[in-house]
Coordinates of C-alpha atoms in Angstrom, one line a residue:
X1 CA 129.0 101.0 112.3
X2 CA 125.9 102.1 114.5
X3 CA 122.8 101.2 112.6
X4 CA 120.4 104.8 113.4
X5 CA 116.7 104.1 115.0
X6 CA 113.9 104.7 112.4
X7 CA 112.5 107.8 112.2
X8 CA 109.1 107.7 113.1
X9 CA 107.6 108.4 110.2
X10 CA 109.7 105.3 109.2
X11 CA 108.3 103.4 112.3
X12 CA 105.0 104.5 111.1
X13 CA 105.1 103.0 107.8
X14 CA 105.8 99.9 109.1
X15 CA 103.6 99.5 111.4
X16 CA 101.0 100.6 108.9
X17 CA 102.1 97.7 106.7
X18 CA 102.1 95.1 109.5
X19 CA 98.9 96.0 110.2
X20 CA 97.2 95.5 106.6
X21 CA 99.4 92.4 106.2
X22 CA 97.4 90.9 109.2
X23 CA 94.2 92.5 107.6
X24 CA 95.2 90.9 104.3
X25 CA 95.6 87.7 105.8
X26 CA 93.3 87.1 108.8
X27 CA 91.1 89.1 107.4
X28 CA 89.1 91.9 109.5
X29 CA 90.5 92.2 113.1
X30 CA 89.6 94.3 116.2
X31 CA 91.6 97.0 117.4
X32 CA 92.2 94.7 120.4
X33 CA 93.2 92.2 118.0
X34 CA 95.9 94.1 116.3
X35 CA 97.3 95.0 119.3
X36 CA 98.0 91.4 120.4
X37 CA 99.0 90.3 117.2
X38 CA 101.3 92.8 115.9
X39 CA 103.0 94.0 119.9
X40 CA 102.2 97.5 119.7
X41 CA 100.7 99.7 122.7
X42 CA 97.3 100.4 122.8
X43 CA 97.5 104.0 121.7
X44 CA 100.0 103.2 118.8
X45 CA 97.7 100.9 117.3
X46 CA 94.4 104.1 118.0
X47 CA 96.7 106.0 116.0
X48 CA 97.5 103.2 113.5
X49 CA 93.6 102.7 112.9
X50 CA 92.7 106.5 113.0
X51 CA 95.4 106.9 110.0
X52 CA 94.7 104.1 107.7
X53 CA 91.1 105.2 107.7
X54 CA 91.9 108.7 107.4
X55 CA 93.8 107.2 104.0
X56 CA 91.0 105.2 103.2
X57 CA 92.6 102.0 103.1
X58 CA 90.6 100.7 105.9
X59 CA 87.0 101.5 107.7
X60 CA 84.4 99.6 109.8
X61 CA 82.9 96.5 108.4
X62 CA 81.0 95.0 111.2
X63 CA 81.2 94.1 115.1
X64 CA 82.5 91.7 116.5
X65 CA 80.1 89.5 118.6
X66 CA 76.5 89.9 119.1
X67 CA 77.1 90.6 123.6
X68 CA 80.2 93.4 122.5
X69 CA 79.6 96.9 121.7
X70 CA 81.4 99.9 121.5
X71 CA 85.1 101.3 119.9
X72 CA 86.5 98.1 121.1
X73 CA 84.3 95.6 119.4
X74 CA 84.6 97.5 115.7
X75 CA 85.5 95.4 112.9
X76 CA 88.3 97.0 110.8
X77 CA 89.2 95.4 107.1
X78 CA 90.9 97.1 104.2
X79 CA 88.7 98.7 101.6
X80 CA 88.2 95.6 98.7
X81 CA 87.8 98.5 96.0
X82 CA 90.4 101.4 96.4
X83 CA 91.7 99.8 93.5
X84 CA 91.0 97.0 91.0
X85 CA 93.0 94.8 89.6
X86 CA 92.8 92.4 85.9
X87 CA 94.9 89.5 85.0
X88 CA 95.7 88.1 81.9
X89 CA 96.7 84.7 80.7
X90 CA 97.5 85.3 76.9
X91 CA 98.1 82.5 74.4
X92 CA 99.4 82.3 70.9
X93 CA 95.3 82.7 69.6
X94 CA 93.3 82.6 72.8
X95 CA 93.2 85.0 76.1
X96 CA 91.4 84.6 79.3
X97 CA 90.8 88.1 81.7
X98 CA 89.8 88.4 85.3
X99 CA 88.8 91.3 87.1
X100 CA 89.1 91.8 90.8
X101 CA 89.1 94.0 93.9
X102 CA 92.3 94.6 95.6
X103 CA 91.9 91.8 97.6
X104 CA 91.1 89.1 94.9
X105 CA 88.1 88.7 94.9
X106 CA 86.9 88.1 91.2
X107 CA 84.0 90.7 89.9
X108 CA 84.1 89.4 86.3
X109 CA 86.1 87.2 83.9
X110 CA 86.0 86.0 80.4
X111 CA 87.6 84.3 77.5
X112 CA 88.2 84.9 73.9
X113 CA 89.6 83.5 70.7
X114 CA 92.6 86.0 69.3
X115 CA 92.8 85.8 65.4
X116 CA 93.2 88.7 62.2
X117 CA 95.9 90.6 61.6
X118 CA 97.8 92.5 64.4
X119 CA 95.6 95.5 64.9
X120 CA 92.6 93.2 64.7
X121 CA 93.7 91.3 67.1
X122 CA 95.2 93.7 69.2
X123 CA 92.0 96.0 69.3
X124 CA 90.0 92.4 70.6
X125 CA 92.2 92.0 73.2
X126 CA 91.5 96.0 74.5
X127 CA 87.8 95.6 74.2
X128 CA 87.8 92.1 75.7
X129 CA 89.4 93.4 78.7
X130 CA 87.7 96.7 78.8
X131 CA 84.5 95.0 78.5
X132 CA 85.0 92.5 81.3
X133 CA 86.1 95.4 83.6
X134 CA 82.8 97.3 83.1
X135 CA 81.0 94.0 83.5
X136 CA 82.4 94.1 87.0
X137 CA 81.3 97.4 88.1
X138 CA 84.6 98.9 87.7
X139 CA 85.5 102.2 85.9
X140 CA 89.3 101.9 86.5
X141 CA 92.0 99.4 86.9
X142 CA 94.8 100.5 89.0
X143 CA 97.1 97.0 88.1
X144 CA 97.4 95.1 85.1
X145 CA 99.5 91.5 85.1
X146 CA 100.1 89.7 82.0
X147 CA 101.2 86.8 81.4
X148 CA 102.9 85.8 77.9
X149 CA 105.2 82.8 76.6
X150 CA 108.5 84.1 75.7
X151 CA 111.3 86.1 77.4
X152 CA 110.9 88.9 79.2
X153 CA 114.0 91.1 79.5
X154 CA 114.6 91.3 83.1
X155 CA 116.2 95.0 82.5
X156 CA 112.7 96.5 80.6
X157 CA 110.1 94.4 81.8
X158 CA 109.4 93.9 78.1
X159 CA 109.1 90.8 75.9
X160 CA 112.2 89.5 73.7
X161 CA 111.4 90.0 70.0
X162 CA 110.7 87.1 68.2
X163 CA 108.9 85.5 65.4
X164 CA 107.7 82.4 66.9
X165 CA 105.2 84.7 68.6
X166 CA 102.1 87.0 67.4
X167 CA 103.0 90.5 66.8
X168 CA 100.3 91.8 69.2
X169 CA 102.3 90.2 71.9
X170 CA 104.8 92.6 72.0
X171 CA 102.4 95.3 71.7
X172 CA 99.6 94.4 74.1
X173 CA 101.4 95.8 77.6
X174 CA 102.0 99.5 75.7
X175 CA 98.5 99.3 74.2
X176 CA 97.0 98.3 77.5
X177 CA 98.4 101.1 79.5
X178 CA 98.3 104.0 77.0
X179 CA 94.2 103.0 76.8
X180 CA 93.4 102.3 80.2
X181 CA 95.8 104.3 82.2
X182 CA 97.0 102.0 84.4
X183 CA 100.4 99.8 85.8
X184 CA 100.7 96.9 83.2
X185 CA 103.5 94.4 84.0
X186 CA 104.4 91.4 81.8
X187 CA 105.8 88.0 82.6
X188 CA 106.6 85.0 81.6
X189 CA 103.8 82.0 82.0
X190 CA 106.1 79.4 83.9
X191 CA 107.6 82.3 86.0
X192 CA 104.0 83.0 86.9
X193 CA 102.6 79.4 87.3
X194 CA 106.0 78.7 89.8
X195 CA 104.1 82.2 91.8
X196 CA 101.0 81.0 91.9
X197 CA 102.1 77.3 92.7
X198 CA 104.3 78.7 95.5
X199 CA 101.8 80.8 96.8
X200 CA 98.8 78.4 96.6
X201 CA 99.5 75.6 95.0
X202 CA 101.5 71.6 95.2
X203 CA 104.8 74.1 96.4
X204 CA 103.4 76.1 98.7
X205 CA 105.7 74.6 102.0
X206 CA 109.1 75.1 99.4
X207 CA 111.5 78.0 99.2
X208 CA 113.2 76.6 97.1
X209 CA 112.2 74.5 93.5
X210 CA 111.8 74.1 90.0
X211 CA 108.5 74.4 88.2
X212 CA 108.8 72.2 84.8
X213 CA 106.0 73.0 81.9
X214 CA 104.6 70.8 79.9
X215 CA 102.3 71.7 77.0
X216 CA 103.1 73.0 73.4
X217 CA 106.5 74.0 74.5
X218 CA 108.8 72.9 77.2
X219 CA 110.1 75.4 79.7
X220 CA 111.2 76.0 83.3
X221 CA 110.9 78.4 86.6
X222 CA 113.5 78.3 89.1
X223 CA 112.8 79.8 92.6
X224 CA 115.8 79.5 95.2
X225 CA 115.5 80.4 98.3
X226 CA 112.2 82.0 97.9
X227 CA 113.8 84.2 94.9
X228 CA 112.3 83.8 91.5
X229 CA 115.5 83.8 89.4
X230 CA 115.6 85.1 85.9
X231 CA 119.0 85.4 84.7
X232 CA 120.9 88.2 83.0
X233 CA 118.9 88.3 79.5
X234 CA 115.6 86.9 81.5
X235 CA 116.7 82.7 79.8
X236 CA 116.8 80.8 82.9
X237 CA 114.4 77.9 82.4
X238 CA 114.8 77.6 78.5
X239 CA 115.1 73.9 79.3
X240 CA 113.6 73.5 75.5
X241 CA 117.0 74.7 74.5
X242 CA 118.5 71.7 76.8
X243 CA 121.0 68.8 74.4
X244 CA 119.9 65.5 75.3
X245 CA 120.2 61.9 74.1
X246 CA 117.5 60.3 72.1
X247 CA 117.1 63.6 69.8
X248 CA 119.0 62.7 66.6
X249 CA 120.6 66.8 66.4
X250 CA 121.4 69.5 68.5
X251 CA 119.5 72.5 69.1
X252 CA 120.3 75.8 67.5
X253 CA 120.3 79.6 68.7
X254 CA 117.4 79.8 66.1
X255 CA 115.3 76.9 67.4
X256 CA 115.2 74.5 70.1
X257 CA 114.0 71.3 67.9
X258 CA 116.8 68.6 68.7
X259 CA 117.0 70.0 72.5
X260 CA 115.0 68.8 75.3
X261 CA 112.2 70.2 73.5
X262 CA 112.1 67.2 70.7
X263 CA 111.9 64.9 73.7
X264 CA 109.1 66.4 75.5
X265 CA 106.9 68.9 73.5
X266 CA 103.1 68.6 73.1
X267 CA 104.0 67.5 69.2
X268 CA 106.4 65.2 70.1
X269 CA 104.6 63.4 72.9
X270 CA 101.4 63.0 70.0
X271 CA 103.7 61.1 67.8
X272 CA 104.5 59.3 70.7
X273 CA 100.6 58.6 71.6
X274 CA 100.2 57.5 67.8
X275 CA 102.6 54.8 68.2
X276 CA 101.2 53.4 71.3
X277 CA 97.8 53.1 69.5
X278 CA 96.4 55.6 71.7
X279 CA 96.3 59.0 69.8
X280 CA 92.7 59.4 68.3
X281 CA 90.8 62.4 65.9
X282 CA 91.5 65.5 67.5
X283 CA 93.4 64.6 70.5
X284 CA 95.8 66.7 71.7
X285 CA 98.9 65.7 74.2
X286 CA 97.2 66.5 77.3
X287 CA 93.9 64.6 76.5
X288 CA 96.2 61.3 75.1
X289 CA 98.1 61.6 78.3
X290 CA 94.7 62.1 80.6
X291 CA 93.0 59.0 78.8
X292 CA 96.6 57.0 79.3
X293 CA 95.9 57.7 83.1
X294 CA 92.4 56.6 83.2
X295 CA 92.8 53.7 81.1
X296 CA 96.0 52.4 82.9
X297 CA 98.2 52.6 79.7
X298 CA 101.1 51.8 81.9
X299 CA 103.8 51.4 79.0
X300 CA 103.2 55.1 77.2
X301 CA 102.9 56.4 80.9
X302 CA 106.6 55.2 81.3
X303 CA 107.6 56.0 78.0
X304 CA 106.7 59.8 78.5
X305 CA 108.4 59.3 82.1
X306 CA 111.3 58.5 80.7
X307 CA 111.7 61.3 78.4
X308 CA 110.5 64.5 81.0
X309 CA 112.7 62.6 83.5
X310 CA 115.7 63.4 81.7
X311 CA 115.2 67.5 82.0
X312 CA 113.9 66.9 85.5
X313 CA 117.3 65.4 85.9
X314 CA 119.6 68.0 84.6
X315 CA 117.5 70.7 86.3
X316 CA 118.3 68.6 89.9
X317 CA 122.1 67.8 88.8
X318 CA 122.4 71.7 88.1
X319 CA 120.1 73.0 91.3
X320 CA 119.7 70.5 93.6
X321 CA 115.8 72.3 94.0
X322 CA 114.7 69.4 96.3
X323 CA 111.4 69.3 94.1
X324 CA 110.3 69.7 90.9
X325 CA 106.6 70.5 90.2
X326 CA 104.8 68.9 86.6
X327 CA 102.9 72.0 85.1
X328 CA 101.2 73.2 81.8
X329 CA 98.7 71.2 80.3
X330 CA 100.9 67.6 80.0
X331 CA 101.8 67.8 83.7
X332 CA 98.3 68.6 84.8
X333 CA 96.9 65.9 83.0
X334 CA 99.7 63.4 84.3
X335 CA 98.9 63.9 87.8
X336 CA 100.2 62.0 90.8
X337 CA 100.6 59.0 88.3
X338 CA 103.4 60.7 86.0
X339 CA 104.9 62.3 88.5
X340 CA 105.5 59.6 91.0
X341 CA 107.2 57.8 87.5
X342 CA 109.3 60.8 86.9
X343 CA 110.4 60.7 90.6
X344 CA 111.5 56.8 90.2
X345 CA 113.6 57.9 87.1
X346 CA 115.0 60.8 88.8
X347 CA 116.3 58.8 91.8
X348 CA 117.7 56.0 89.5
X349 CA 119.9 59.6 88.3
X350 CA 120.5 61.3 90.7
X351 CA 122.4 61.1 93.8
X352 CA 120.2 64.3 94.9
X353 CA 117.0 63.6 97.0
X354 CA 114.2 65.4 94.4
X355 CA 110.7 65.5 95.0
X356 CA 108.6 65.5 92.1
X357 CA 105.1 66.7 92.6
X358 CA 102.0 67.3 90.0
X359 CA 101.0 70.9 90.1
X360 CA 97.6 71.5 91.9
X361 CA 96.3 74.5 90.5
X362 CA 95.0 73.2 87.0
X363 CA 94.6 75.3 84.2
X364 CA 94.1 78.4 86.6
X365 CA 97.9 78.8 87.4
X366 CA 99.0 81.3 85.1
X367 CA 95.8 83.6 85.5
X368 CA 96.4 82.9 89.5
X369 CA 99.9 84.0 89.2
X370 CA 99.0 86.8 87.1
X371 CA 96.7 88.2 89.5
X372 CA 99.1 87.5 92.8
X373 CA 101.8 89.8 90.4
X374 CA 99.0 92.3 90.2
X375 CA 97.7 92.8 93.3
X376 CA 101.3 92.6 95.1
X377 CA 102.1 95.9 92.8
X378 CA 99.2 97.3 93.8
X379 CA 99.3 96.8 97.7
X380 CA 103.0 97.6 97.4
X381 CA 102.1 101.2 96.2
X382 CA 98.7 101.6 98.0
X383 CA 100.2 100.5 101.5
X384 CA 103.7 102.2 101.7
X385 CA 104.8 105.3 102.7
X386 CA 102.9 108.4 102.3
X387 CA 105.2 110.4 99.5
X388 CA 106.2 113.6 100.8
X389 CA 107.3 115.4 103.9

């Protein structure tokens, strides 16, 4: 059937978005320049300006070139602080805030150790972030992203009961909003690592790929075709929950310990430091893994090769991704070195070309990908369509 034109209060709204896309991107542009970049007419894009600072979402930040004056040569860029933005990368006792302007650029951030009982901790968290927004200069957040280990139903945006987490978890996003007024939206860590590693980071030229985490659990974020995909009870990824060899039992709807997990957690990968003579006082996973890379400890390298490589394996047998990126903090400390190992293994499996890659953001990715959730929300609201008639 006929598809019917836009209406041009439709046409309008896209145009406007187009428009602070390029301003989002390129960063301030010319009237002269959005007209050759986005094909519109010269008066379309007089009318485009005129509204979008009659809405405040842009205005004049400067000329461009010293010789050029006049309407022409005006400088347009979207207004940083129509609305502010926080990110937060919680952990079982620790949490780490940033606070931004609605383009990212950070006014503030902290960290803080999360201990007491639930309101104790809870209240921490609120003044932690409240504090580090007032630090910035800023009186209100518009956009809050979160993110959490644990499932996240896909259906309420909320995180999965369970006991293996703090109680304060589950009541952080409704504490957050009731106190500060503001959008609060909760995801999973991986999920939001994949995001940021997409959008930034080692998979930033793939649509489609799987984001493995390594660190005190083991878990997965699968994007196809550009799609982060969550599954009907928000599971996809529990690769912890994975039956594999080498594991002595079989994982349980209660725990994953016999599953990939027993194979590839931060625990299990100590005990498997201690036996190569390698894990000393303190030492967690990460740093026995980061010293096995600078020391050229080539035989506990392979050994932890061999065991990711066997969920990097089912994840390409059941995907086919095309590339698998090492996160958390045992696949940041691995580097190129483990994942070039993993690769070999994979190959030796698999008839399916993977790519295995080490991620590149460090220890930032879940904040990073926190904040990308964020300020996408934000921009989605702020820059549509004018509600209304």
């Amino acid at each position: 059937m006929p598809v019917s034109p836009a209406s041009p209060r439709t046409a309008r709204a896209i145009n406007d978005r187009l428009a602070l896309g390029l301003l989002q991107r390129e960063g301030p542009l010319t009237a002269n320049q959005l007209k050759q970049l986005t094909g519109l007419s010269r008066p379309s894009v007089a009318d485009l300006v005129e509204r979008l600072q009659g809405s405040g979402l842009i205005t004049v930040v400067g000329e461009a070139g010293a010789q050029r004056r006049g309407p022409n040569a005006r400088l347009y860029g979207i207004v940083a602080d129509r609305a502010h933005l926080a990110a937060l990368d919680v952990r079982t006792e620790s949490v780490s805030v940033v606070v931004t302007d609605l383009l990212g650029a950070v006014l503030a951030e902290a960290s803080a150790l999360v201990g007491g009982d639930t309101e104790t901790a809870l209240g921490g968290v609120l003044d932690l972030v409240g504090r580090t927004a007032r630090e910035g200069g800023v009186q209100r957040l518009h956009t809050v992203g979160i993110g959490a280990p644990g499932l996240i139903d896909p259906a309420t945006g909320d995180l999965h009961d369970t006991t293996s987490l703090p109680a304060w978890h589950r009541r952080l996003a409704g504490s957050l909003q009731e106190r500060l007024g503001a959008r609060v939206l909760v995801e999973n860590e991986t999920n939001l690592a994949a995001r940021a590693e997409r959008r930034d980071g080692a998979a930033h030229d793939r649509d489609t790929f799987v984001l493995l985490w390594l660190g005190d659990g083991v878990g997965a974020a699968v994007v196809l075709d550009g799609v982060l995909r969550r599954g009907a009870s928000g599971g996809t990824g529990e690769i912890g929950f994975l039956p594999v060899p080498g594991t002595g039992s079989l994982p349980s709807a209660s725990g994953c310990e016999g599953g990939f997990h027993s194979l590839a957690c931060a625990a299990a990968l100590c005990e498997l430091g201690e036996a190569h003579g390698l894990l000393g006082p303190g030492m967690s996973a990460a740093d026995v893994v980061r010293h096995a890379v600078g020391a050229g400890e080539d035989a506990f390298l392979d050994a932890v090769a061999d065991r990711v490589a066997v969920g990097a394996a089912a994840m390409a047998a059941i995907l086919d991704p095309g590339c698998v990126v090492l996160g958390g903090e045992v696949g940041r400390a691995g580097g190129a070195p483990l994942a070039a190992r993993v690769e070999d293994r994979v190959t030796a499996m698999s008839p399916l070309r993977t790519e295995v890659r080490a991620s590149t953001l460090g220890g930032a990715a879940v904040l990073r990908g926190a904040l990308l959730a964020a300020r996408d929300a934000a921009q989605d609201e702020l820059f549509g369509p004018p509600t209304g008639h």
